Every structure is written in C-alpha cells, then in structure tokens.
C-alpha cells in the first residue's frame, strides 16, 4: 500500500508544509485581481515568510513538483465551487497504479487506491495518517471510501472520486476558494510527538493534538500574541506575517 520511491521522493519535499488558511486571508487584502497564487509566487512567499497555503495551494504546488520529477499526476476533488471544497492529487507509479496524495489533510504518506492491484489490502493500516488507522475500500466504479479509525472506537469516512479534474476546472475552483474566507482561522501541521508523528490543529482560537492514544485538547484563547508564538514555534512561520493574518481574522 506504500508508494513507489519515485512518488515518495516528491512527496517528502512537503514534509514540513502545513495546511492553513492564514495565507489566504493575508493575500486576499493585497489588492490583486487573481487570488490563486501561481507556484513561483508561492515559492517566493515560502522563502520570505516560511508560509505555504490551503489545500488548493498545496495541490497545485505538488502537481508542479511531480511534473518536474516526471511522475504522472492529476488533481481530484469534491464539492468544488463551494466553501466545503477539498482537493487532492493522484500520482501514478511506473506500472500505472494510483496513489492518493493528500497534503490538505496532512497525510503522512501517499496510499495505494487501486483496489484491484496485487498489493492492495482492505485491512486497517498504521503509518499513513496521524492519529488514526486507515482503511481503503472500493465504493463503486471510480470511487473509493477512506475509513479513519481513531482511538477509543471513533471513526469517520471520506469518499474520493478518482477521476481526473480538468486543470481549467481545478483553477476555477481554486480561485473560488481563495475568494471565500471562513470567519475562523485554521492551521494544521504534522509534528513529532513521543515515538510518532502527530497532527496539531489550530481552529477558531483553540488547539487540538491528534495522536495514537487519542485527542488532546490544547489552549483556548483569543490572544493573538499567544498564537503568534505557538504557531511560529511549531512551523517557523514569520511572526510579522502571523500577527497580520491573525489580526485580520480577529476583526
């Protein structure tokens, strides 16, 4: 179920890339007509401020890196042109097998989603997603279900349409997403925790840590200074950038 070396090589470039909406709010007020940044501008902003972006930013950047590394890949998604849109990437190995690559949900590694492949299993797997065991099952033609089995018997599911999204449709959905701001800031990243990689989330002025032994409630405060320091410590994001972005959300 693990990806080929060619896919993993590209994926590993994004190990320290959070998924967040702070950049969206920050860039929204820059006065540009086009809100979806191209990859070259995202790279400039990464160099200047240490920032990444939301799921559309990350998917676009990942697709660009796969292209440079000569790995065939394409975008997939759901609920496009709504505020609940989500996008991910499918990468193909040398044998044409498909792997789900989802930086937006902060997966640890891509996973095989061809349920007819010899290496496929529908068992519960560790090491793919922080704080959960993963199970891949076919739903119907062109669709798969991902089951997230969390500690204490909790579980959730997500359905993915594996059919390619045309790049024009992808970019239209990306532009829609960048023009619609949720009133609550969101920041997610993967961090070392004891002997695992856990998932840390900041949403609506409180934080959570998802681990293999359960969900840990973190701080809850509207202090911008507090969150600037916490997020900077976890991601090395520029403090001035964080103060600017979080101030926009506080208003």
Coordinates of C-alpha atoms in Angstrom, one line a residue:
X1 CA 0.0 0.0 0.0
X2 CA 3.0 2.3 0.3
X3 CA 4.1 4.4 -2.7
X4 CA 6.9 3.8 -5.1
X5 CA 10.2 5.6 -4.5
X6 CA 9.5 8.0 -7.4
X7 CA 6.3 9.2 -5.8
X8 CA 7.7 9.2 -2.2
X9 CA 10.7 11.3 -3.4
X10 CA 8.5 14.1 -4.5
X11 CA 6.1 13.8 -1.5
X12 CA 8.9 14.1 1.0
X13 CA 9.7 17.6 -0.2
X14 CA 6.5 18.7 1.6
X15 CA 7.0 17.0 4.9
X16 CA 7.3 20.4 6.7
X17 CA 4.5 22.1 4.8
X18 CA 1.4 22.9 7.0
X19 CA -2.0 23.4 5.6
X20 CA -3.6 26.7 6.6
X21 CA -6.0 29.5 5.7
X22 CA -3.9 32.3 7.2
X23 CA -2.1 32.9 3.9
X24 CA -5.5 33.1 2.1
X25 CA -6.6 35.9 4.4
X26 CA -3.3 37.7 4.3
X27 CA -3.1 37.6 0.4
X28 CA -6.7 38.4 -0.1
X29 CA -6.1 42.0 1.0
X30 CA -3.1 42.5 -1.3
X31 CA -5.3 44.1 -4.0
X32 CA -4.6 41.5 -6.7
X33 CA -7.4 40.6 -9.0
X34 CA -6.3 37.0 -9.2
X35 CA -6.3 35.4 -5.7
X36 CA -4.9 31.9 -6.5
X37 CA -1.2 32.3 -6.5
X38 CA 0.9 30.5 -9.0
X39 CA 3.7 28.2 -7.9
X40 CA 6.5 30.7 -8.5
X41 CA 4.8 33.2 -6.2
X42 CA 4.2 30.6 -3.6
X43 CA 7.8 29.7 -3.6
X44 CA 8.7 33.4 -3.1
X45 CA 6.4 33.7 -0.2
X46 CA 7.8 30.4 1.3
X47 CA 11.3 31.9 1.1
X48 CA 10.2 35.3 2.6
X49 CA 7.8 34.2 5.3
X50 CA 8.0 30.4 5.6
X51 CA 4.4 30.1 4.6
X52 CA 2.5 27.5 2.4
X53 CA -1.3 27.8 2.0
X54 CA -4.6 25.9 1.8
X55 CA -5.4 22.6 0.1
X56 CA -5.6 24.2 -3.4
X57 CA -2.2 25.9 -3.0
X58 CA -0.6 22.6 -1.8
X59 CA -2.2 20.5 -4.6
X60 CA -1.0 23.0 -7.3
X61 CA 2.5 23.0 -5.9
X62 CA 2.6 19.2 -5.5
X63 CA 1.4 18.8 -9.1
X64 CA 4.2 21.1 -10.3
X65 CA 6.8 19.1 -8.4
X66 CA 5.5 15.8 -9.8
X67 CA 5.7 17.2 -13.3
X68 CA 9.4 18.3 -12.7
X69 CA 10.2 14.8 -11.3
X70 CA 8.5 13.2 -14.3
X71 CA 5.7 11.5 -12.3
X72 CA 2.3 11.4 -13.9
X73 CA -0.2 13.1 -11.6
X74 CA -3.6 14.8 -11.7
X75 CA -6.0 16.6 -9.4
X76 CA -9.1 15.1 -7.9
X77 CA -11.7 16.8 -5.7
X78 CA -15.2 17.2 -4.3
X79 CA -17.7 19.9 -3.6
X80 CA -15.9 22.3 -6.0
X81 CA -17.1 25.9 -6.0
X82 CA -18.5 25.6 -2.5
X83 CA -16.9 26.6 0.8
X84 CA -16.6 22.8 1.6
X85 CA -14.4 22.1 -1.4
X86 CA -11.5 19.7 -1.0
X87 CA -8.7 18.8 -3.4
X88 CA -6.0 16.2 -3.5
X89 CA -3.7 14.6 -6.1
X90 CA -3.5 11.2 -7.7
X91 CA 0.0 10.1 -8.7
X92 CA 0.8 7.0 -10.9
X93 CA 3.7 4.7 -10.4
X94 CA 5.7 3.1 -13.2
X95 CA 3.0 0.4 -13.5
X96 CA 0.1 2.8 -13.7
X97 CA -1.1 2.1 -10.1
X98 CA -2.8 5.1 -8.5
X99 CA -1.8 6.6 -5.1
X100 CA -3.8 9.2 -3.2
X101 CA -1.6 12.2 -2.2
X102 CA -3.5 14.5 0.2
X103 CA -1.4 17.3 1.7
X104 CA -4.6 19.2 2.5
X105 CA -5.5 16.7 5.2
X106 CA -1.8 16.3 6.2
X107 CA -1.4 12.6 5.4
X108 CA 2.0 11.1 6.4
X109 CA 2.5 9.3 3.1
X110 CA 0.5 8.6 -0.1
X111 CA -1.5 5.4 -0.2
X112 CA -2.5 2.9 -2.9
X113 CA -6.1 3.3 -4.0
X114 CA -6.3 0.8 -6.9
X115 CA -8.3 -1.9 -5.1
X116 CA -7.7 -4.4 -7.9
X117 CA -3.9 -4.1 -7.5
X118 CA -1.9 -7.1 -6.2
X119 CA -0.5 -5.1 -3.2
X120 CA -3.9 -3.8 -2.2
X121 CA -5.4 -4.7 1.2
X122 CA -8.6 -3.5 2.9
X123 CA -7.2 -4.0 6.3
X124 CA -6.6 -1.3 8.9
X125 CA -3.2 0.3 8.4
X126 CA -1.0 2.5 10.5
X127 CA 1.7 4.9 9.4
X128 CA -0.4 6.7 6.7
X129 CA -2.4 9.2 8.7
X130 CA -1.5 10.9 12.0
X131 CA -3.6 9.7 15.0
X132 CA -5.6 7.1 13.0
X133 CA -5.6 3.7 11.3
X134 CA -6.6 3.9 7.6
X135 CA -8.8 1.5 5.6
X136 CA -9.3 1.8 1.9
X137 CA -12.4 0.2 0.3
X138 CA -14.0 0.4 -3.1
X139 CA -17.4 2.1 -3.1
X140 CA -18.4 1.9 -6.8
X141 CA -16.7 2.4 -10.1
X142 CA -14.3 5.4 -9.9
X143 CA -14.9 6.0 -6.2
X144 CA -13.2 4.8 -3.0
X145 CA -14.0 5.2 0.7
X146 CA -11.3 6.0 3.2
X147 CA -12.2 5.0 6.8
X148 CA -10.3 6.8 9.6
X149 CA -10.3 4.6 12.7
X150 CA -9.3 6.7 15.7
X151 CA -8.6 5.6 19.3
X152 CA -11.5 4.8 21.6
X153 CA -13.5 3.3 18.8
X154 CA -14.2 6.6 17.0
X155 CA -14.2 6.6 13.2
X156 CA -15.1 8.7 10.2
X157 CA -15.2 8.2 6.4
X158 CA -14.4 10.2 3.3
X159 CA -15.3 9.4 -0.3
X160 CA -13.0 10.2 -3.1
X161 CA -13.8 10.4 -6.8
X162 CA -10.6 9.1 -8.5
X163 CA -11.5 10.6 -11.9
X164 CA -9.2 13.4 -13.1
X165 CA -10.3 17.0 -12.7
X166 CA -9.6 19.2 -15.8
X167 CA -7.0 21.8 -14.9
X168 CA -9.3 24.6 -16.1
X169 CA -12.0 23.4 -13.7
X170 CA -9.4 23.0 -10.9
X171 CA -8.1 26.5 -11.3
X172 CA -11.7 27.9 -11.4
X173 CA -12.4 26.1 -8.1
X174 CA -9.1 27.3 -6.7
X175 CA -10.0 30.9 -7.5
X176 CA -13.4 30.4 -5.9
X177 CA -11.8 29.0 -2.8
X178 CA -9.3 31.8 -2.4
X179 CA -12.1 34.4 -2.7
X180 CA -14.2 32.9 0.2
X181 CA -12.9 33.3 3.7
X182 CA -14.1 31.3 6.6
X183 CA -14.5 33.6 9.7
X184 CA -12.3 31.3 11.8
X185 CA -8.6 30.8 11.2
X186 CA -7.3 27.3 10.5
X187 CA -3.8 25.9 10.8
X188 CA -2.8 22.2 10.6
X189 CA 0.6 20.6 10.7
X190 CA 2.4 17.4 11.4
X191 CA 4.7 17.4 14.5
X192 CA 6.9 14.9 16.3
X193 CA 5.2 13.5 19.4
X194 CA 6.9 10.8 21.5
X195 CA 7.6 8.0 19.1
X196 CA 5.1 9.1 16.4
X197 CA 4.2 12.0 14.1
X198 CA 1.0 13.6 15.4
X199 CA -1.5 16.1 13.9
X200 CA -1.7 19.5 15.5
X201 CA -4.6 21.8 14.6
X202 CA -5.5 25.4 15.5
X203 CA -9.1 26.3 14.7
X204 CA -11.4 29.0 16.0
X205 CA -8.8 30.2 18.6
X206 CA -8.2 26.8 20.2
X207 CA -5.9 23.9 19.5
X208 CA -6.0 20.1 19.4
X209 CA -3.4 17.4 19.1
X210 CA -4.4 14.1 17.5
X211 CA -2.2 11.1 18.5
X212 CA -2.3 7.4 18.5
X213 CA -3.5 7.4 22.1
X214 CA -6.4 9.9 21.5
X215 CA -7.3 13.6 21.1
X216 CA -5.7 16.1 23.4
X217 CA -7.3 19.4 24.0
X218 CA -4.9 22.3 23.9
X219 CA -5.0 26.0 24.7
X220 CA -8.1 28.2 24.1
X221 CA -7.6 32.0 23.9
X222 CA -8.2 34.9 21.6
X223 CA -4.8 36.3 22.4
X224 CA -3.1 37.0 19.0
X225 CA 0.3 37.3 20.7
X226 CA -0.1 33.8 22.2
X227 CA -1.0 32.1 18.9
X228 CA 1.8 34.0 17.0
X229 CA 4.3 32.5 19.4
X230 CA 2.8 29.0 19.3
X231 CA 2.4 28.8 15.5
X232 CA 5.9 30.2 15.0
X233 CA 7.4 27.6 17.3
X234 CA 5.6 24.7 15.5
X235 CA 6.2 25.9 11.9
X236 CA 8.8 28.7 11.9
X237 CA 6.3 31.0 10.1
X238 CA 7.3 34.6 10.2
X239 CA 5.9 36.4 13.3
X240 CA 5.0 39.6 11.5
X241 CA 3.1 37.6 8.9
X242 CA 1.3 35.6 11.6
X243 CA 0.3 38.8 13.5
X244 CA -1.0 40.4 10.3
X245 CA -3.0 37.3 9.3
X246 CA -4.5 36.6 12.7
X247 CA -5.4 40.2 13.2
X248 CA -7.5 40.1 10.0
X249 CA -9.4 37.1 11.5
X250 CA -9.9 38.7 14.8
X251 CA -11.7 41.6 13.1

